[in-house]
Coordinates of C-alpha atoms and ligand atoms in Angstrom, one line a residue:
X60 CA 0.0 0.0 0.0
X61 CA 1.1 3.6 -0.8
X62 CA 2.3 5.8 2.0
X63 CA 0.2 8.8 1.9
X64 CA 2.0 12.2 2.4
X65 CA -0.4 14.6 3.3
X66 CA -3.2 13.6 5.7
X67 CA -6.5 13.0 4.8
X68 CA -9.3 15.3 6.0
X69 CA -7.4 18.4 6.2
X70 CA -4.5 19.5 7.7
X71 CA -4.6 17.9 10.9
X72 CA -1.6 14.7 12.0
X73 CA -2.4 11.5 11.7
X74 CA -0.9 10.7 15.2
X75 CA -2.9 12.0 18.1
X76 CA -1.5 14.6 20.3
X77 CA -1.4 12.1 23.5
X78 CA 1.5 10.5 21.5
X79 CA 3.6 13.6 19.0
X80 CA 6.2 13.8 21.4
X81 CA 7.1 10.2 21.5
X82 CA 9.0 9.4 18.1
X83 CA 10.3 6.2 17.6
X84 CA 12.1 4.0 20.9
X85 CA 15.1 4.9 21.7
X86 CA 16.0 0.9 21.9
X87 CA 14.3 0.6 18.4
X88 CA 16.7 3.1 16.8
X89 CA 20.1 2.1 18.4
X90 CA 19.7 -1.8 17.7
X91 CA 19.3 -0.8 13.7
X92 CA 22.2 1.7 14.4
X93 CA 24.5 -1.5 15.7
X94 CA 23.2 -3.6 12.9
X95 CA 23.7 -1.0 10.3
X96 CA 27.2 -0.8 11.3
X97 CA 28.3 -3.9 12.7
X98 CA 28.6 -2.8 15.8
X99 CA 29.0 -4.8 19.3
X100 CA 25.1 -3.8 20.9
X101 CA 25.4 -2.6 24.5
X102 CA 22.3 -0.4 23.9
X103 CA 19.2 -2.2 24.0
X104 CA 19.0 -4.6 27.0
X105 CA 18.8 -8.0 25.5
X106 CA 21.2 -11.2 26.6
X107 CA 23.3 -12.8 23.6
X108 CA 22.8 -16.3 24.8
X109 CA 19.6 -17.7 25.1
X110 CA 18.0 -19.1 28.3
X111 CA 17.8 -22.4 30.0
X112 CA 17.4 -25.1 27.0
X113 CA 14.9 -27.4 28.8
X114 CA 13.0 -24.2 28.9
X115 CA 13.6 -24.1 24.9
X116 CA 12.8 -27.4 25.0
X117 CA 9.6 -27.1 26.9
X118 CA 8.3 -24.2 25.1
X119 CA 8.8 -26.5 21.8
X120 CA 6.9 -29.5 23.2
X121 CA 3.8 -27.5 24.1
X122 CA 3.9 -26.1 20.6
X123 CA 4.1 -29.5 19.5
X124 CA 1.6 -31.5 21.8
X125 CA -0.8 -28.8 21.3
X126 CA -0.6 -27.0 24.3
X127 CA -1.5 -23.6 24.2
X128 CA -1.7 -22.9 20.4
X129 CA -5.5 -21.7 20.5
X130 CA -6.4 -18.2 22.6
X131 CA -5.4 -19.4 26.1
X132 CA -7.7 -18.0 29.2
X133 CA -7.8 -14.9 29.4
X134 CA -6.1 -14.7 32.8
X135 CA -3.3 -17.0 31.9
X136 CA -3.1 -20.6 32.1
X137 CA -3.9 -21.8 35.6
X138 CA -0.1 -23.6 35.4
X139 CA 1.7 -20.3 35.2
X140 CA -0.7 -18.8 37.6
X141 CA -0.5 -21.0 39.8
X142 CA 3.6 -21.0 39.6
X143 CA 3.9 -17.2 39.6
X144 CA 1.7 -17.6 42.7
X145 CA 5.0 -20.0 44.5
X146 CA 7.3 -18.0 43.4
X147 CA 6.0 -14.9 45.3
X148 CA 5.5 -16.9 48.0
X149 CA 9.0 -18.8 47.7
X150 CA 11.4 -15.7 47.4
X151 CA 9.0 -13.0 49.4
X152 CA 6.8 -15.2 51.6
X153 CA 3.6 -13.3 50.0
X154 CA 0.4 -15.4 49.3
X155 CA -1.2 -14.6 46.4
X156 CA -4.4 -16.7 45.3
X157 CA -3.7 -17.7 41.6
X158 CA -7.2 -17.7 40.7
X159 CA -8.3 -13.5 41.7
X160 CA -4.5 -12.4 42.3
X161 CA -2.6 -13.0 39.4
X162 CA -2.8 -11.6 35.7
X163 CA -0.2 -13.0 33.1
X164 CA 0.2 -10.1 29.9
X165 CA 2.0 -9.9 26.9
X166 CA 5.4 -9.0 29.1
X167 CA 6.1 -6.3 32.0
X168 CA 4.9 -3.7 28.7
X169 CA 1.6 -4.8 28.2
X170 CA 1.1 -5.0 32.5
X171 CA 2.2 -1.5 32.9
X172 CA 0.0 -0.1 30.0
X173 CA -2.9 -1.8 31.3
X174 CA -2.4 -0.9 34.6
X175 CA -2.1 2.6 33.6
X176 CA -5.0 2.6 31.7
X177 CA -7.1 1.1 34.2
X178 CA -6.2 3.2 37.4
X179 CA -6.2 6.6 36.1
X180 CA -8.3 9.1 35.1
X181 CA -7.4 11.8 32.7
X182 CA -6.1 14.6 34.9
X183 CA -4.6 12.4 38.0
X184 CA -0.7 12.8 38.6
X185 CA 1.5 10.2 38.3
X186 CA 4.8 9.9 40.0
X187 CA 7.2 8.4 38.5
X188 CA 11.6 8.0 39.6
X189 CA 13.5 9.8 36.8
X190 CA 15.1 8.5 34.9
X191 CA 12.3 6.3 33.4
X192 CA 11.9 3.5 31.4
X193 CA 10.5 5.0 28.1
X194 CA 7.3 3.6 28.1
X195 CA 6.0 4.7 31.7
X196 CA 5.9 8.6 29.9
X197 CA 3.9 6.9 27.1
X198 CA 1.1 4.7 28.5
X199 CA 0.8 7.8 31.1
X200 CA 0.2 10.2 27.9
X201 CA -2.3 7.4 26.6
X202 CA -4.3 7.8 30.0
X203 CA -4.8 10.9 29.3
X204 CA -3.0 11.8 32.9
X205 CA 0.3 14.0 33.6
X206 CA 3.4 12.7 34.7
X207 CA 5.5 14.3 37.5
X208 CA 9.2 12.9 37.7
X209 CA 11.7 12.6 40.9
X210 CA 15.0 12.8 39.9
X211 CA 17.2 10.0 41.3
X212 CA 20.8 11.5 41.4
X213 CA 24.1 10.1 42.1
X214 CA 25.3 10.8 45.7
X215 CA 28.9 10.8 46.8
X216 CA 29.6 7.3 46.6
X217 CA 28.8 6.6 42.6
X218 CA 25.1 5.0 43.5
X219 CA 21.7 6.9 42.1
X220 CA 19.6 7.5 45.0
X221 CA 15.9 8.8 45.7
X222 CA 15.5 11.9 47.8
X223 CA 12.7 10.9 50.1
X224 CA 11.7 14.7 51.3
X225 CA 11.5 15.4 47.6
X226 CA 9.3 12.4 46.5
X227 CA 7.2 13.8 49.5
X228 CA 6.8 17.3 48.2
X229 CA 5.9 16.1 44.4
X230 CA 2.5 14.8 46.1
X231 CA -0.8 16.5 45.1
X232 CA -4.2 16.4 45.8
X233 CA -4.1 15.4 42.0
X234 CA -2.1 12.3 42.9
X235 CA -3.1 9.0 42.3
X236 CA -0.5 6.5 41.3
X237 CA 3.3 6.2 42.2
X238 CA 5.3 4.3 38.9
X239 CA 8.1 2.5 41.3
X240 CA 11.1 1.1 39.3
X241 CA 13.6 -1.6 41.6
X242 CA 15.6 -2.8 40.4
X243 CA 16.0 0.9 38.4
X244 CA 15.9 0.7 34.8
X245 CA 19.1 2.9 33.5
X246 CA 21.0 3.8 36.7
X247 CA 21.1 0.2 38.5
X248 CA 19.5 2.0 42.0
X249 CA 18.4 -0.8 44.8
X250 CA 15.8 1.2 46.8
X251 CA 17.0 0.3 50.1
X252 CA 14.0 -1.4 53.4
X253 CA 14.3 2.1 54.9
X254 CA 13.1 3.6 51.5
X255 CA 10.6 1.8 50.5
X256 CA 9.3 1.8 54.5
X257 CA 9.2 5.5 53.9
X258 CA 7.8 5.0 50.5
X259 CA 4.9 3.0 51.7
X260 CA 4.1 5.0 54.4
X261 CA 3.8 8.2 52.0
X262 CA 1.1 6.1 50.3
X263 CA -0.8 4.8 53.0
X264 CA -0.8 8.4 54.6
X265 CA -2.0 9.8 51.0
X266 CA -3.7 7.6 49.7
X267 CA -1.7 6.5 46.8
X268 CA -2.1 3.6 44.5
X269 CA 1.6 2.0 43.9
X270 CA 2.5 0.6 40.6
X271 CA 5.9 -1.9 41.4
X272 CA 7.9 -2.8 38.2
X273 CA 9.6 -5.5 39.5
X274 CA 11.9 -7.0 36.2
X275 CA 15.0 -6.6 37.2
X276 CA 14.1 -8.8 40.8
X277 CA 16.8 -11.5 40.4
X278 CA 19.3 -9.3 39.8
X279 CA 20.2 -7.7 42.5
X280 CA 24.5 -7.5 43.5
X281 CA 24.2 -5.3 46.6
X282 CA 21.4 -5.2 49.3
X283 CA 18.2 -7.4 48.3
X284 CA 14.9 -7.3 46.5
X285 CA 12.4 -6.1 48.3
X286 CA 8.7 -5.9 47.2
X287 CA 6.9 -3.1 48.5
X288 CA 3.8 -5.1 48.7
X289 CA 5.0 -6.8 51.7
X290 CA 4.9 -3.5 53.7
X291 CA 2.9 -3.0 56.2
X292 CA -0.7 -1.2 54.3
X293 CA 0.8 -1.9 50.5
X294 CA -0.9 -5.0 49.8
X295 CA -4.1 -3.9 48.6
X296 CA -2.9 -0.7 47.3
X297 CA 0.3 -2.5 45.0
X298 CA -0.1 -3.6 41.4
X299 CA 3.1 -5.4 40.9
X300 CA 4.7 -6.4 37.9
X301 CA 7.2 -8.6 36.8
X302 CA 8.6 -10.7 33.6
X303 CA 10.1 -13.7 31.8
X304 CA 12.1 -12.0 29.9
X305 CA 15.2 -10.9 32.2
X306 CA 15.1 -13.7 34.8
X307 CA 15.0 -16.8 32.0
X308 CA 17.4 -15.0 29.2
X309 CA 14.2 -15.1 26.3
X310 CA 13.1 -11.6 26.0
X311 CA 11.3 -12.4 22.9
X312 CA 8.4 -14.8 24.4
X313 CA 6.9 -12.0 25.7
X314 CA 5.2 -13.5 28.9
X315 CA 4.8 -10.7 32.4
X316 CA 2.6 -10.6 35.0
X317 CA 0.7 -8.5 37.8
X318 CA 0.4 -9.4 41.3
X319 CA -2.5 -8.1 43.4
X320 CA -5.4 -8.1 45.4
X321 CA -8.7 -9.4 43.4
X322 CA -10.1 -5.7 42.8
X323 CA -6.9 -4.1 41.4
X324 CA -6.3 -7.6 39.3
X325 CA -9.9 -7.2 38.2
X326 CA -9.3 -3.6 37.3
X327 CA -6.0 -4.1 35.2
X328 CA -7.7 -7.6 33.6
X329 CA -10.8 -5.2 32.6
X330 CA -8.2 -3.1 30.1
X331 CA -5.8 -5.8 29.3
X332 CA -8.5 -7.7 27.5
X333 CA -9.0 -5.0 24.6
X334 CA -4.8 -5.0 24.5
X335 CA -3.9 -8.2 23.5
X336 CA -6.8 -10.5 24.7
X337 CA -4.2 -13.1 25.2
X338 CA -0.8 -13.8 24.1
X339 CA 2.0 -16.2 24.5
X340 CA 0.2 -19.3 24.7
X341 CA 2.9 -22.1 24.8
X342 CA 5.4 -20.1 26.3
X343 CA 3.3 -19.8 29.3
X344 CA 3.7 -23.5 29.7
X345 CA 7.6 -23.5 29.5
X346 CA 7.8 -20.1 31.9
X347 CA 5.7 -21.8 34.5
X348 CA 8.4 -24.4 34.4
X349 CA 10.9 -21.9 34.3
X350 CA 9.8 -20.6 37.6
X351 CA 10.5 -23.9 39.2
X352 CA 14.0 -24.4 38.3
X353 CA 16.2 -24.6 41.4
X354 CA 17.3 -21.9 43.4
X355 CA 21.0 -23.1 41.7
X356 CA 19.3 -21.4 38.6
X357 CA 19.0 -18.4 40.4
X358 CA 22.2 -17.8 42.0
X359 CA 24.1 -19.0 39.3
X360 CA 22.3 -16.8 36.8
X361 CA 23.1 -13.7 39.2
X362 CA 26.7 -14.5 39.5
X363 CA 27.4 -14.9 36.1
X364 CA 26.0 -10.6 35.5
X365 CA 27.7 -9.8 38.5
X366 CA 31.1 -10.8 36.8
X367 CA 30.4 -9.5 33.3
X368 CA 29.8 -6.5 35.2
X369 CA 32.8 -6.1 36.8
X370 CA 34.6 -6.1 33.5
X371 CA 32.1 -3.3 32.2
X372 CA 32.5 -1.2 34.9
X373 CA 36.7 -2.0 34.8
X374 CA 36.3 -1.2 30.8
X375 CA 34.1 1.8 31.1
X376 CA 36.7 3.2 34.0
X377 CA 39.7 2.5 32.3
X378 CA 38.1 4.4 29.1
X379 CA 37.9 7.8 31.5
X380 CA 34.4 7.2 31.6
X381 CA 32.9 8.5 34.9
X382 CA 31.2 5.1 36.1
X383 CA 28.2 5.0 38.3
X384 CA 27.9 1.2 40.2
X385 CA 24.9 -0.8 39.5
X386 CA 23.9 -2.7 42.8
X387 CA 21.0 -4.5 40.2
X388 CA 20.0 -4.2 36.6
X389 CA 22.1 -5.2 34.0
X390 CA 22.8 -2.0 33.1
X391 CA 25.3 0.9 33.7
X392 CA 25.2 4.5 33.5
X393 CA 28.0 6.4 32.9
X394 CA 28.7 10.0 32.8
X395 CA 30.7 11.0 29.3
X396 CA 32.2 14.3 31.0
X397 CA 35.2 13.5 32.2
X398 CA 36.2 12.3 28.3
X399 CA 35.4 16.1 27.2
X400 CA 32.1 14.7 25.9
X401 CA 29.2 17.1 26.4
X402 CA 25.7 15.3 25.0
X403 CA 25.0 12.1 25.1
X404 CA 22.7 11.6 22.4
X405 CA 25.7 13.0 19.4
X406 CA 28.1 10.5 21.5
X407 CA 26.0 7.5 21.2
X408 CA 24.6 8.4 17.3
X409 CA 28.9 8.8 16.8
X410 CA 30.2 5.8 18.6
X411 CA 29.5 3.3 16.2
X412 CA 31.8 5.1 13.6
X413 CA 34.5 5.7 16.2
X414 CA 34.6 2.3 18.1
X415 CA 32.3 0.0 16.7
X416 CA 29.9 0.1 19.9
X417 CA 26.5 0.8 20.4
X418 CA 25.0 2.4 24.2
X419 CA 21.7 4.4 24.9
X420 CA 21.8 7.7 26.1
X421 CA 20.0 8.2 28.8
X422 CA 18.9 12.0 28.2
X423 CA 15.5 10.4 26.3
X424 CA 14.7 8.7 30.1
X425 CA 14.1 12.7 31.5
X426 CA 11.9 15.3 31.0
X427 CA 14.8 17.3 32.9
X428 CA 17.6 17.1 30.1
X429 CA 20.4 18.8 32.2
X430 CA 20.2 16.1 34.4
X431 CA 20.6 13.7 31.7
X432 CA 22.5 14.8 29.6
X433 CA 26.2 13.6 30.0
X434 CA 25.0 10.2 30.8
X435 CA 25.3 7.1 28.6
X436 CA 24.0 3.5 29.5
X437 CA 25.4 0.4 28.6
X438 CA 24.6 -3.3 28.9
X439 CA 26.2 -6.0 30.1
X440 CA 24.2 -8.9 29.3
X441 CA 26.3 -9.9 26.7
X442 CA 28.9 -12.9 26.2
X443 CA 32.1 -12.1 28.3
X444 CA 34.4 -12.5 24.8
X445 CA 31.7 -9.5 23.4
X446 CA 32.2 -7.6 26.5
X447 CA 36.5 -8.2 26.7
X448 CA 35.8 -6.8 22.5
X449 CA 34.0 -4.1 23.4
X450 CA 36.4 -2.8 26.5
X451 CA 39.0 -2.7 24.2
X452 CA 37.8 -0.9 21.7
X453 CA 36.3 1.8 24.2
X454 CA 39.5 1.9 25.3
X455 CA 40.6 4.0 21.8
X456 CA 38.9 6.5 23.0
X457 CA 41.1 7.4 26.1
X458 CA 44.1 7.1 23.8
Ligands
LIG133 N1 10.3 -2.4 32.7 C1 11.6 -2.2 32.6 C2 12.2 -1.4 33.7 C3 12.4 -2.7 31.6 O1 13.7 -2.5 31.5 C4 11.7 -3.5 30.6 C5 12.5 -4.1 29.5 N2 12.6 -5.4 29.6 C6 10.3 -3.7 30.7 C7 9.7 -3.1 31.7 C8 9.6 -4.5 29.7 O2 9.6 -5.8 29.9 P1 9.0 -6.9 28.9 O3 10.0 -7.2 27.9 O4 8.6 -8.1 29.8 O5 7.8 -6.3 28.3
LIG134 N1 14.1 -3.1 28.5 C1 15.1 -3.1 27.5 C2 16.1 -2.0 27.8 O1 15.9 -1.1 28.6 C3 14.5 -2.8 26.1 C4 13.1 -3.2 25.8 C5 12.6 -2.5 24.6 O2 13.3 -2.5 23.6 N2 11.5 -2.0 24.7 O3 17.0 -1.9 27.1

């Protein structure tokens, strides 16, 4: 079909005015830069090796017994359910009744846009930890309700922290929702017990739903995962989210899920089915296996980032970058200054051509671009030979 150039029915843009400012993803455009160019990809955070293979192999036996191939129920299938359901209680001794607690969607995307769609009305504030994840600004835009960042900013000791007394004073009567990102999602930030007490008892005191995105939960170096919906009051105000794709290595199957008391399940269920429906069918059956592995799985898988980054962070401090310390994630944020570099989006769109590597620059995660925007973030969930290649190719441009 032809592209049409001017817009039908006058002069107005095809794309609404909920969405103009979002062009396309940030991840979208730096993966075709790497491919364009060859280049190692540290940008868009996606692991080089595949997951477990009896998870591969699982996934491939329900395709091939038929398991899962027609629309599964709505919900999810009552075998992930039910698993998502242990693991809460296995890691985080919270009980959650698989039948009116627990929603799988079409990844930790499709939860968050549903969730966001459900719980807000056009007008209420949302508060979200800047930097954030790009499409938190989006779905917020699509509920027709106004984001308000806090800025997380490095203190003296190279970790990205939340200043509690400011996360107080960004409430409004207009406040409904916190966006909560722990693991964080570019800078690596733990929130620490002592914050998310505080955290939680801002919300009980205000009234505040709480919206957990919870992907990064198994990777944690320093401190520990904490949800916030074991706090004292969170439970029925918490819609917690979490994914398949960074704890089992296979980003592409697509399979996340909510955790939450029966009404706020209800709620997000009530706008997830115009989304997708359903999605994911067979892989549900091999991620409610993959839940189950052994806690072995789970350490090992944690160990293995924590070393790759260590030879990031080595790399991206021997390259004069300024480097800030992940405790989780499998990310790192950098700040370019310190190598004369003074915006991070020309760095990154220049890299490729200078070193052959691809990052994200984290200036598109703000609304406050000063804050942002020296600072680059790299991945490390990449084969330790891709990382050693990289490293020394960053390190041309100390020389
Ligand atoms: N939230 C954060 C913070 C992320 O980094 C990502 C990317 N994986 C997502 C949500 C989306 O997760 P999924 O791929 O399961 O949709
Ligand atoms: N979560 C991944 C990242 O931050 C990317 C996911 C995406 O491309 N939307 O790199």
């Amino acid at each position: 079909m032809a592209v049409m150039s001017a817009p039908a029915g006058g002069s107005r843009p095809f794309l609404n005015r909920r969405l103009a400012a979002f062009g396309t993803t940030i991840f979208a455009e730096m993966s075709a830069l790497a491919a364009r160019t060859g280049s190692i990809n540290l940008g868009q955070g996606f692991p080089d090796t595949d997951g477990p293979a009896e998870i591969a192999e699982a996934a491939s036996r329900a395709v091939l017994s038929g398991r899962g191939n027609q629309y599964p129920p709505g919900p999810g299938i009552p075998e992930l359910r039910t698993a998502i359901a242990a693991h809460q209680q296995r890691f985080y001794g919270l009980t959650y009744d698989p039948d009116s607690e627990v929603l799988v969607t079409a990844g930790a995307t499709e939860a968050i846009a549903a969730s966001l769609l459900a719980l807000l009305e056009p007008g209420d504030e949302v508060i979200a930890l800047e930097p954030f994840y790009d499409s938190y600004a989006a779905c917020i835009a699509m509920a027709g309700a106004t984001r308000i960042p806090v800025t997380l900013r490095p203190s003296a000791d190279g970790i990205f922290s939340l200043d509690l007394d400011e996360l107080r004073n960004a409430v409004t009567p207009r406040t409904r929702l916190l966006l909560l990102n722990t693991p964080h999602n570019p800078t690596g930030a733990v929130l620490t017990g002592a914050e998310l007490a505080a955290i939680a008892e801002l919300a009980v005191d205000r009234d505040l739903l709480v919206v957990t995105d919870e992907v990064y939960e198994h990777l944690v170096f320093e401190g520990s995962h904490i949800p916030l919906a074991g706090l004292p009051g969170m439970r029925e105000r918490t819609v917690a989210i979490s994914s398949a794709g960074k704890t089992f290595s296979f980003t592409g199957w697509k399979v996340g899920w909510v955790t939450a008391a029966p009404a706020l399940v209800s709620a997000v269920r009530s706008a997830k089915q115009f989304l997708t429906y359903v999605s994911s069918g067979p892989f549900q059956y091999a991620i409610a296996e993959a839940l189950a592995l052994p806690d072995d799985y789970y350490a090992s898988f944690r160990a293995d980032l924590a070393r790759k980054r260590d030879i990031l962070t080595a790399g991206l401090t021997a390259a004069g970058f300024e480097v800030y310390r992940p405790q989780g994630t499998y990310f790192i944020t950098t700040d370019i200054a310190p190598l004369g570099e003074k915006d991070g989006l020309s760095f990154c769109r220049a890299l490729p051509e200078r070193c052959g590597v691809v990052a994200i620059p984290n200036a598109v995660f703000y609304d406050d671009q000063e804050a942002g925007r020296t600072q680059v973030r790299w991945a490390f969930c990449k084969r330790t030979a891709v990382l050693q290649e990289a490293v020394e190719r960053l390190g041309r441009l100390a020389r």
